[in-house]
Amino acid sequence: MRSNYEVVIIGGGIIGSSIAYYLAKAQMDVALLDGGAIGDKTTKAAAGMLGAHSECEDDASIFFPFARSSQQAYRELKDELYEISQIDIGYREGGILKLAFDESEKQKLHYLLQQPSVQWLDGHEVKKLETAVADHIVGAAYIKDDVNVIPTQTCQAFAKGAQVFGASIFENTHVYGVQKLNDSYFVKTTKGTIEAKRVVVATGVYSNGLLQDIGVSEQLTPVKGESIVVQTNQPILQHTLFYEKSYIVPRNNGKLVIGATMIEDEWSESISLQSMEDLINTAKAMIPSSSEWKIDGFTSGLRPATFDGQPFIGRHPEDEGIFIACGHFRNGILLAPATAELIRDLMLEKEENKEWLDAFRIDRRQLTKV
Amino acid sequence: MRSNYEVVIIGGGIIGSSIAYYLAKAQMDVALLDGGAIGDKTTKAAAGMLGAHSECEDDASIFFPFARSSQQAYRELKDELYEISQIDIGYREGGILKLAFDESEKQKLHYLLQQPSVQWLDGHEVKKLETAVADHIVGAAYIKDDVNVIPTQTCQAFAKGAQVFGASIFENTHVYGVQKLNDSYFVKTTKGTIEAKRVVVATGVYSNGLLQDIGVSEQLTPVKGESIVVQTNQPILQHTLFYEKSYIVPRNNGKLVIGATMIEDEWSESISLQSMEDLINTAKAMIPSSSEWKIDGFTSGLRPATFDGQPFIGRHPEDEGIFIACGHFRNGILLAPATAELIRDLMLEKEENKEWLDAFRIDRRQLTKV
Amino acid sequence: MRSNYEVVIIGGGIIGSSIAYYLAKAQMDVALLDGGAIGDKTTKAAAGMLGAHSECEDDASIFFPFARSSQQAYRELKDELYEISQIDIGYREGGILKLAFDESEKQKLHYLLQQPSVQWLDGHEVKKLETAVADHIVGAAYIKDDVNVIPTQTCQAFAKGAQVFGASIFENTHVYGVQKLNDSYFVKTTKGTIEAKRVVVATGVYSNGLLQDIGVSEQLTPVKGESIVVQTNQPILQHTLFYEKSYIVPRNNGKLVIGATMIEDEWSESISLQSMEDLINTAKAMIPSSSEWKIDGFTSGLRPATFDGQPFIGRHPEDEGIFIACGHFRNGILLAPATAELIRDLMLEKEENKEWLDAFRIDRRQLTKV
Amino acid sequence: MRSNYEVVIIGGGIIGSSIAYYLAKAQMDVALLDGGAIGDKTTKAAAGMLGAHSECEDDASIFFPFARSSQQAYRELKDELYEISQIDIGYREGGILKLAFDESEKQKLHYLLQQPSVQWLDGHEVKKLETAVADHIVGAAYIKDDVNVIPTQTCQAFAKGAQVFGASIFENTHVYGVQKLNDSYFVKTTKGTIEAKRVVVATGVYSNGLLQDIGVSEQLTPVKGESIVVQTNQPILQHTLFYEKSYIVPRNNGKLVIGATMIEDEWSESISLQSMEDLINTAKAMIPSSSEWKIDGFTSGLRPATFDGQPFIGRHPEDEGIFIACGHFRNGILLAPATAELIRDLMLEKEENKEWLDAFRIDRRQLTKV
Ligand SMILES: Cc1cc2nc3c(=O)[nH]c(=O)nc-3n(C[C@H](O)[C@H](O)[C@H](O)COP(=O)(O)OP(=O)(O)OC[C@H]3O[C@@H](n4cnc5c(N)ncnc54)[C@H](O)[C@@H]3O)c2cc1C
Ligand SMILES: Cc1cc2nc3c(=O)[nH]c(=O)nc-3n(C[C@H](O)[C@H](O)[C@H](O)COP(=O)(O)OP(=O)(O)OC[C@H]3O[C@@H](n4cnc5c(N)ncnc54)[C@H](O)[C@@H]3O)c2cc1C
Ligand SMILES: Cc1cc2nc3c(=O)[nH]c(=O)nc-3n(C[C@H](O)[C@H](O)[C@H](O)COP(=O)(O)OP(=O)(O)OC[C@H]3O[C@@H](n4cnc5c(N)ncnc54)[C@H](O)[C@@H]3O)c2cc1C
Ligand SMILES: Cc1cc2nc3c(=O)[nH]c(=O)nc-3n(C[C@H](O)[C@H](O)[C@H](O)COP(=O)(O)OP(=O)(O)OC[C@H]3O[C@@H](n4cnc5c(N)ncnc54)[C@H](O)[C@@H]3O)c2cc1C
């Protein structure tokens, strides 16, 4: 391990890894540190939907264009990453059906239909696309552009890709704190101290200690998400199904992911009996015959939530050399490329998207208060 | 592999292994063959209750004394097996509480109370023993003598014990068929043919092919049982709880087993979503706070059911040298020692228990018909 | 389960599944039966190389053109199967480097260089392609066309694809025997008897019982193959490396497979300490720094070997309605499409490849003897 | 979670859990916090030998009596813990054979023979006890009193036992820092701040951040230990075999643990190919036929090493209310009861063992220097 890098990125989840990729590709001298293994925390538990539309709440002004630009970045990334890293990100088209089983649910999907790429299907049409859906289906918003990827492989493709572009990766390197001295930062790790001109904090929901350490008062709270991975003898779904906050995602390897619970303020990754029951019930609401599906395994992870549900992306309010990128809640896989681009542009002092940076400032709460 | 043994036992589940142990201990020259690994099929999935009382139906005339004698044999076996095999069978006292949540359920437990070792506890007393039980508990039949063991370890203790007494064990040795020539049997296996003076068929629910082959018309049907293994931060149960056909068994290692479904005529060992939901619901009926328990894993196996629910134990009706021991349904772990004793006594022409042998004859269906 | 099908295929490994796909696509009425789960036996353990060249021994007259045609079939199948089954077969280009570390090893690769698609690289060039290869490398035969797939997913894509074309799939349906009556075959299974006009035996190394039952005297012997799956922080290999009978295969998901042992006449799938040591040593011979690779898991399976190393494909010598397709030894994944085509052509009485059918007759041993 | 306890223990490995047990039993008001799950870090990876003699280096003056007293405490604890917690700690007698394969190795064992409970066996006698040992065995030091336990179950028995005595346990509660205000300590966790009169730091090798935070300059370094868990068809070992720093431990459940590597300064828990090879080779040196043993799984964990190999146990040098218990290196399971007794005696101001406390002071390095 060299003791000196231009940029040290703390955290090798999807966010830190994509930032490492974008910076290394822009020829910066990067070290990516992770306390455990690349992509092994929240990122591992994600379903991998790139849900720019489906995750967009009724009034989401800023989320949508940002998410959409990130979603589009994946179209090129999927081949680029494969070529460079030799890892397939499992990009899969098919789109999402957001289901409505009564009129009020249908009303709630109304806002989505504004988007040119979203289309309303009545119950009959839905059954034609996916015959196993419950008979009393009223209709669905069909979102063609909301594709999906395999999160761990995507994260590793970013990290290996960064490596190919010259970045250094250190796993099992936990960071205790960051100290400033003159123009340099000293990153204290279990493996010794590293000096850097710039530091990026991309430690997901595990950021609270470091944020305190660098004098930022915002804190993240975990929202645990548990999922069941299943196999079935029935013909496989062709689309991701979405109902309430839950979904069934078909994977390239023939398996299905039923996700995900939303357990607030829970730091454990264990799977509870109650959560299993809830997931099974939502799956049955969408597909009655799912009761026969076979359990293949579970996943669980902690979504990093901020006070208003939007991520923190940008410069430290008082410290030029520290960059923050965390709090991506339900959408870190989707938002990784656009987040990395923002950080890269800031660092290279390229023209950046001011509107987005304002929306994602880490001190936005205090600013609003005023 | 020698090509010649006095006795060849086909099937290394709890039944075949205990028979091997009893015969080898009686100084017979034994080979125990299993198509896979010792104890790795139905035996592995068992909860391990020695439920002589709790499994006894209202009118069970023959089951009870047979089961009771087997249960008692374990009291000495637990130390004997440890000494000989160095494997701990996980014998655990504590007993079973058969719960009643209303008057009619209470009535149904009435028959149990005839037994001297069974005691009625009212709701208040049950709550004192196990505070987590649902508040509307009416009472429970408390069966002190129904202890439990860890099935895989018990099975391996029998098999290793047999080995110590001189038996030969061959895993991954599938048997295709058995042929008689003069006074010898030729057991055809994937590893060649073995000659034997006597053959024991102890292949559990997987016996149908061999039974046909030796000219027996009875067939076994599988009743799949799935269980959830859980962990909890709550104080551990001290007793096995039993309600309807389901139970929660505390293990020596601090884990709990919630079991088990009864899926008739199902040859797959997979775990279905529906089964999970059912098990979770029964657990909640007994212990409402179980909804917070953490999932540790699953087990599944196929109970070998006969037409009348009683095992087949004894000699082949027309063939002196062939012995059968299969179809132990819900109680193979419990019944293993008594089964092995019957087979040993028959083989050594010791005085045997005629009543039991009559009850468990494999041709009893035809005999009754007449 | 209907009790009557035009064709019953016994065995849902890669061979049975590909046959089901080809027959269903040709609009035949097919049932595919497996005693366990689709693709869960030998097929699951395969590395997935389509090694038409690399597996071809010096003098292989018939293997090469047959293997080559099968390899080429995959080029179209990869997209066709994805479209129909929604499952990605993990087709990955890159090719194989067959390494030589001294002159005699180099000589042994000589025969490969006859092929137009194979190229010799000297040590220097090899190191440029794969910098981690041991420094004393002398050179390598570079086989561009020997790509690879992910076996389980390929097998499931065939099976689901067959289902989409109308085939019925029954898992956990073990077949005991096949009886002929008039013009029909009665296939006896754990779930009852099924009548069929034609039967295909595709039960891999597990065929011996059935072959006996249908009066065929040939037997298969198992050659166990164990592999280690690893992860590495080093840049990933771009090519499959092959040395002696061992190899390192990079997977799309960023993992590497180090395979495989050749343990003759072994029916167990367990992983022995000795085998681990051997695999680790071969990996180090190819890539010294592999000693730092991290173990992710193991696989193991039984290759179905015939007396001469070539598969049995074709009609039963005396029974028009029975077809046999087993014994694919080291190359069942590679040979699946070509095997399925032969069976389909025979069944539909299309013009078939006589030369291949002669080479793969199940009674070829007797014929040669004469 | 109450916000106020008499004692907060940070770290729920074997050390923190045993302290919680001893304090709760002494009727103190205790909270035990762990960032993950009880016993899930280094403790989980231990073999569980109580090696008072076998771990004692030639000249170990202080280690031996301390270890011996702890070893003896287990004799009573095994039943006490089972009664209170319902969890079996897997206490298993049999003892350790420290093997010598040549004269110089024999010489090195000489010091052990001073102990009354240790006995020299010549090669012939060793072979009689364990027939599978390599034939060229010269002899062994036979240590009857060095028994073993199952670490995870022991740790959980302590924690559940503490709970029964009134302690509160909080898993998934990571501690960021400890602050003193007046006479109280404020323990900052992911779940909020807890006030305590006394704090115990028992965070194993993960203590460095907290030690810095409380102004202690000593640091721990990890020594990774990897093991292989195996199964065998051969008769099971009756004794633990020890050779060089490696060993083979037979478990109650019929499995064997081959351990363990010593990889200095390594924070990852992954298993490397090189380590596998080394373990396999040492096993073969002891038992040649081990090459046929079957791999069942792996374990890995980080031993907490101090500068001189002895643990830190006692009061913070400048802060009365903070207690430290970490750095138990190769022997935390063995030393847990004696460590907990020391801490309890200090806290209750009982008469404590001064000699031991002096030897284990955390500021002993500075003191010596003077
Ligand atoms: C059930 C579930 C389903 C989801 N589905 C989707 C989805 O379909 N689409 C989508 O876009 N998003 C989804 N998400 C959200 C997504 O997973 C997260 O937003 C994203 O993974 C966050 O990435 P991250 O890199 O910020 O955090 P992480 O993946 O947690 O990475 C942070 C890394 O930092 C490391 N680290 C932490 N502290 C330190 C330290 N002090 N020193 C060194 N290293 C440290 C950790 O080891 C970790 O590897 C889902 C989440 C869950 C839980
Ligand atoms: C969920 C569940 C819970 C249970 N709980 C309890 C309980 O609490 N108490 C209790 O007493 N019982 C219980 N049981 C029942 C008990 O598990 C069975 O009765 C018992 O395991 C049957 O043992 P077996 O040896 O007959 O069969 P198996 O354990 O299935 O053994 C048969 C063996 O034969 C081998 N074999 C089969 N065919 C061949 C062949 N042709 N050649 C070579 N080998 C062959 C197989 O590989 C297998 O190892 C439970 C069962 C289930 C499923
Ligand atoms: C380590 C290893 C590496 C390999 N690598 C490669 C490679 O890189 N490339 C390659 O081309 N090949 C490779 N192979 C070879 C390849 O795996 C086999 O040739 C191929 O899988 C054989 O397929 P199969 O369908 O004949 O057998 P199987 O996959 O074993 O399928 C047979 C099926 O029949 C079922 N069955 C058996 N008996 C019955 C019954 N009585 N009733 C009902 N169902 C039954 C079984 O359950 C099973 O699913 C490798 C093999 C191994 C072990
Ligand atoms: C391969 C191997 C074999 C071994 N064999 C033996 C043996 O045979 N006999 C023997 O006596 N010993 C053995 N040991 C040594 C023994 O395992 C250790 O000495 C012992 O486990 C140390 O226990 P601990 O409680 O100090 O640490 P741990 O078990 O690591 O517990 C520390 C706990 O603190 C928690 N924690 C850490 N930081 C925080 C925080 N900031 N906030 C909240 N919680 C936190 C962690 O989650 C963890 O659970 C072996 C070790 C290894 C690796």
GROMACS .gro file of C-alpha atoms in nm, chain D residues 11-212:
model
  202
 1121GLY     CA    1  -1.848  -0.658   2.290
 1122GLY     CA    2  -2.039  -0.986   2.308
 1123GLY     CA    3  -1.765  -1.236   2.221
 1124ILE     CA    4  -1.663  -1.502   2.470
 1125ILE     CA    5  -1.490  -1.240   2.685
 1126GLY     CA    6  -1.772  -0.985   2.707
 1127SER     CA    7  -2.032  -1.260   2.746
 1128SER     CA    8  -1.853  -1.433   3.030
 1129ILE     CA    9  -1.804  -1.099   3.207
 1130ALA     CA   10  -2.175  -1.028   3.165
 1131TYR     CA   11  -2.249  -1.366   3.320
 1132TYR     CA   12  -2.023  -1.319   3.621
 1133LEU     CA   13  -2.144  -0.964   3.686
 1134ALA     CA   14  -2.514  -1.044   3.644
 1135LYS     CA   15  -2.472  -1.345   3.869
 1136ALA     CA   16  -2.323  -1.106   4.125
 1137GLN     CA   17  -2.644  -0.906   4.090
 1138MET     CA   18  -2.509  -0.610   3.905
 1139ASP     CA   19  -2.728  -0.423   3.656
 1140VAL     CA   20  -2.565  -0.504   3.323
 1141ALA     CA   21  -2.615  -0.423   2.955
 1142LEU     CA   22  -2.415  -0.622   2.701
 1143LEU     CA   23  -2.380  -0.453   2.360
 1144ASP     CA   24  -2.255  -0.605   2.040
 1145GLY     CA   25  -2.221  -0.441   1.700
 1146GLY     CA   26  -2.327  -0.765   1.536
 1147ALA     CA   27  -2.452  -1.091   1.687
 1148ILE     CA   28  -2.333  -1.258   2.009
 1149GLY     CA   29  -2.023  -1.470   1.949
 1150ASP     CA   30  -2.016  -1.411   1.579
 1151LYS     CA   31  -1.662  -1.280   1.530
 1152THR     CA   32  -1.333  -1.434   1.649
 1153THR     CA   33  -1.511  -1.652   1.902
 1154LYS     CA   34  -1.697  -1.833   1.625
 1155ALA     CA   35  -1.372  -1.941   1.462
 1156ALA     CA   36  -1.208  -2.093   1.766
 1157ALA     CA   37  -1.141  -2.465   1.796
 1158GLY     CA   38  -1.243  -2.460   2.160
 1159MET     CA   39  -0.946  -2.630   2.320
 1160LEU     CA   40  -0.894  -2.550   2.684
 1161GLY     CA   41  -0.521  -2.588   2.635
 1162ALA     CA   42  -0.377  -2.473   2.966
 1163HIS     CA   43  -0.079  -2.703   2.919
 1164SER     CA   44  -0.058  -2.735   2.545
 1165GLU     CA   45  -0.059  -2.359   2.488
 1166CYS     CA   46   0.192  -2.292   2.759
 1167GLU     CA   47   0.532  -2.200   2.618
 1168ASP     CA   48   0.843  -2.334   2.772
 1169ASP     CA   49   0.899  -2.045   3.009
 1170ALA     CA   50   0.543  -1.922   3.063
 1171SER     CA   51   0.545  -1.815   3.421
 1172ILE     CA   52   0.218  -1.634   3.454
 1173PHE     CA   53   0.012  -1.789   3.178
 1174PHE     CA   54   0.002  -2.136   3.323
 1175PRO     CA   55  -0.153  -2.083   3.668
 1176PHE     CA   56  -0.402  -1.832   3.527
 1177ALA     CA   57  -0.500  -2.067   3.244
 1178ARG     CA   58  -0.517  -2.361   3.477
 1179SER     CA   59  -0.756  -2.187   3.714
 1180SER     CA   60  -0.975  -2.094   3.419
 1181GLN     CA   61  -0.968  -2.447   3.285
 1182GLN     CA   62  -1.079  -2.576   3.622
 1183ALA     CA   63  -1.362  -2.324   3.643
 1184TYR     CA   64  -1.514  -2.489   3.334
 1185ARG     CA   65  -1.560  -2.815   3.522
 1186GLU     CA   66  -1.840  -2.662   3.722
 1187LEU     CA   67  -1.954  -2.416   3.462
 1188LYS     CA   68  -2.048  -2.688   3.216
 1189ASP     CA   69  -2.339  -2.806   3.429
 1190GLU     CA   70  -2.426  -2.469   3.578
 1191LEU     CA   71  -2.451  -2.309   3.235
 1192TYR     CA   72  -2.667  -2.590   3.099
 1193GLU     CA   73  -2.906  -2.565   3.388
 1194ILE     CA   74  -2.941  -2.190   3.366
 1195SER     CA   75  -2.927  -2.129   2.993
 1196GLN     CA   76  -3.049  -2.462   2.852
 1197ILE     CA   77  -2.751  -2.454   2.618
 1198ASP     CA   78  -2.494  -2.732   2.614
 1199ILE     CA   79  -2.134  -2.608   2.591
 1200GLY     CA   80  -2.014  -2.934   2.433
 1201TYR     CA   81  -1.756  -3.009   2.701
 1202ARG     CA   82  -1.561  -3.310   2.583
 1203GLU     CA   83  -1.290  -3.499   2.763
 1204GLY     CA   84  -1.017  -3.703   2.598
 1205GLY     CA   85  -0.718  -3.477   2.622
 1206ILE     CA   86  -0.447  -3.373   2.382
 1207LEU     CA   87  -0.160  -3.567   2.230
 1208LYS     CA   88   0.129  -3.338   2.139
 1209LEU     CA   89   0.312  -3.539   1.878
 1210ALA     CA   90   0.685  -3.571   1.813
 1211PHE     CA   91   0.815  -3.724   1.493
 1212ASP     CA   92   1.184  -3.695   1.574
 1213GLU     CA   93   1.417  -3.653   1.864
 1214SER     CA   94   1.441  -3.277   1.848
 1215GLU     CA   95   1.063  -3.244   1.851
 1216LYS     CA   96   1.062  -3.477   2.146
 1217GLN     CA   97   1.312  -3.255   2.328
 1218LYS     CA   98   1.090  -2.954   2.274
 1219LEU     CA   99   0.806  -3.125   2.458
 1220HIS     CA  100   1.028  -3.197   2.752
 1221TYR     CA  101   0.918  -2.896   2.958
 1222LEU     CA  102   0.558  -3.018   2.953
 1223LEU     CA  103   0.644  -3.337   3.135
 1224GLN     CA  104   0.715  -3.146   3.454
 1225GLN     CA  105   0.342  -3.112   3.505
 1226PRO     CA  106   0.191  -3.390   3.714
 1227SER     CA  107  -0.103  -3.432   3.479
 1228VAL     CA  108   0.117  -3.479   3.170
 1229GLN     CA  109   0.257  -3.813   3.067
 1230TRP     CA  110   0.502  -3.928   2.800
 1231LEU     CA  111   0.388  -4.199   2.560
 1232ASP     CA  112   0.626  -4.367   2.321
 1233GLY     CA  113   0.540  -4.423   1.957
 1234HIS     CA  114   0.400  -4.765   2.020
 1235GLU     CA  115   0.165  -4.640   2.288
 1236VAL     CA  116   0.050  -4.351   2.072
 1237LYS     CA  117  -0.035  -4.589   1.789
 1238LYS     CA  118  -0.237  -4.796   2.031
 1239LEU     CA  119  -0.443  -4.493   2.132
 1240GLU     CA  120  -0.478  -4.356   1.779
 1241THR     CA  121  -0.403  -4.614   1.514
 1242ALA     CA  122  -0.423  -4.369   1.225
 1243VAL     CA  123  -0.122  -4.161   1.336
 1244ALA     CA  124   0.176  -4.174   1.097
 1245ASP     CA  125   0.392  -4.479   1.155
 1246HIS     CA  126   0.716  -4.293   1.219
 1247ILE     CA  127   0.573  -4.133   1.532
 1248VAL     CA  128   0.837  -4.114   1.804
 1249GLY     CA  129   0.606  -4.034   2.090
 1250ALA     CA  130   0.370  -3.780   2.238
 1251ALA     CA  131   0.311  -3.574   2.547
 1252TYR     CA  132  -0.031  -3.685   2.664
 1253ILE     CA  133  -0.218  -3.404   2.840
 1254LYS     CA  134  -0.528  -3.548   2.997
 1255ASP     CA  135  -0.664  -3.223   3.137
 1256ASP     CA  136  -0.671  -3.026   2.813
 1257VAL     CA  137  -1.034  -3.088   2.722
 1258ASN     CA  138  -1.245  -2.890   2.476
 1259VAL     CA  139  -1.578  -2.708   2.436
 1260ILE     CA  140  -1.781  -2.573   2.143
 1261PRO     CA  141  -1.704  -2.200   2.139
 1262THR     CA  142  -2.024  -2.052   1.993
 1263GLN     CA  143  -2.243  -2.253   2.224
 1264THR     CA  144  -2.027  -2.165   2.524
 1265CYS     CA  145  -2.050  -1.798   2.437
 1266GLN     CA  146  -2.424  -1.813   2.394
 1267ALA     CA  147  -2.465  -2.005   2.716
 1268PHE     CA  148  -2.282  -1.724   2.899
 1269ALA     CA  149  -2.494  -1.456   2.729
 1270LYS     CA  150  -2.829  -1.634   2.780
 1271GLY     CA  151  -2.723  -1.716   3.135
 1272ALA     CA  152  -2.651  -1.347   3.199
 1273GLN     CA  153  -2.996  -1.268   3.060
 1274VAL     CA  154  -3.156  -1.514   3.300
 1275PHE     CA  155  -2.972  -1.336   3.583
 1276GLY     CA  156  -3.120  -1.006   3.465
 1277ALA     CA  157  -2.873  -0.864   3.215
 1278SER     CA  158  -3.000  -0.690   2.901
 1279ILE     CA  159  -2.852  -0.788   2.566
 1280PHE     CA  160  -2.847  -0.563   2.262
 1281GLU     CA  161  -2.722  -0.703   1.936
 1282ASN     CA  162  -2.653  -0.490   1.627
 1283THR     CA  163  -2.561  -0.201   1.850
 1284HIS     CA  164  -2.228  -0.064   1.738
 1285VAL     CA  165  -2.042   0.165   1.979
 1286TYR     CA  166  -1.875   0.475   1.832
 1287GLY     CA  167  -1.721   0.624   2.139
 1288VAL     CA  168  -1.729   0.669   2.513
 1289GLN     CA  169  -1.741   1.006   2.687
 1290LYS     CA  170  -1.701   1.089   3.052
 1291LEU     CA  171  -1.913   1.357   3.220
 1292ASN     CA  172  -1.893   1.397   3.595
 1293ASP     CA  173  -1.911   1.048   3.734
 1294SER     CA  174  -2.087   0.893   3.440
 1295TYR     CA  175  -1.988   0.746   3.107
 1296PHE     CA  176  -2.190   0.809   2.795
 1297VAL     CA  177  -2.166   0.525   2.549
 1298LYS     CA  178  -2.255   0.643   2.199
 1299THR     CA  179  -2.415   0.372   1.986
 1300THR     CA  180  -2.599   0.340   1.657
 1301LYS     CA  181  -2.914   0.313   1.866
 1302GLY     CA  182  -2.855   0.618   2.081
 1303THR     CA  183  -2.652   0.705   2.391
 1304ILE     CA  184  -2.648   0.498   2.709
 1305GLU     CA  185  -2.531   0.623   3.046
 1306ALA     CA  186  -2.334   0.393   3.277
 1307LYS     CA  187  -2.140   0.406   3.599
 1308ARG     CA  188  -1.887   0.164   3.459
 1309VAL     CA  189  -1.785   0.053   3.114
 1310VAL     CA  190  -1.608  -0.266   3.009
 1311VAL     CA  191  -1.425  -0.275   2.676
 1312ALA     CA  192  -1.430  -0.634   2.550
 1313THR     CA  193  -1.418  -0.583   2.177
 1314GLY     CA  194  -1.143  -0.830   2.091
 1315VAL     CA  195  -0.920  -0.744   1.798
 1316TYR     CA  196  -1.170  -0.475   1.701
 1317SER     CA  197  -1.076  -0.261   2.002
 1318ASN     CA  198  -0.828  -0.022   1.840
 1319GLY     CA  199  -1.073   0.259   1.767
 1320LEU     CA  200  -1.221   0.251   2.117
 1321LEU     CA  201  -0.881   0.223   2.285
 1322GLN     CA  202  -0.771   0.539   2.105
   0.00000   0.00000   0.00000
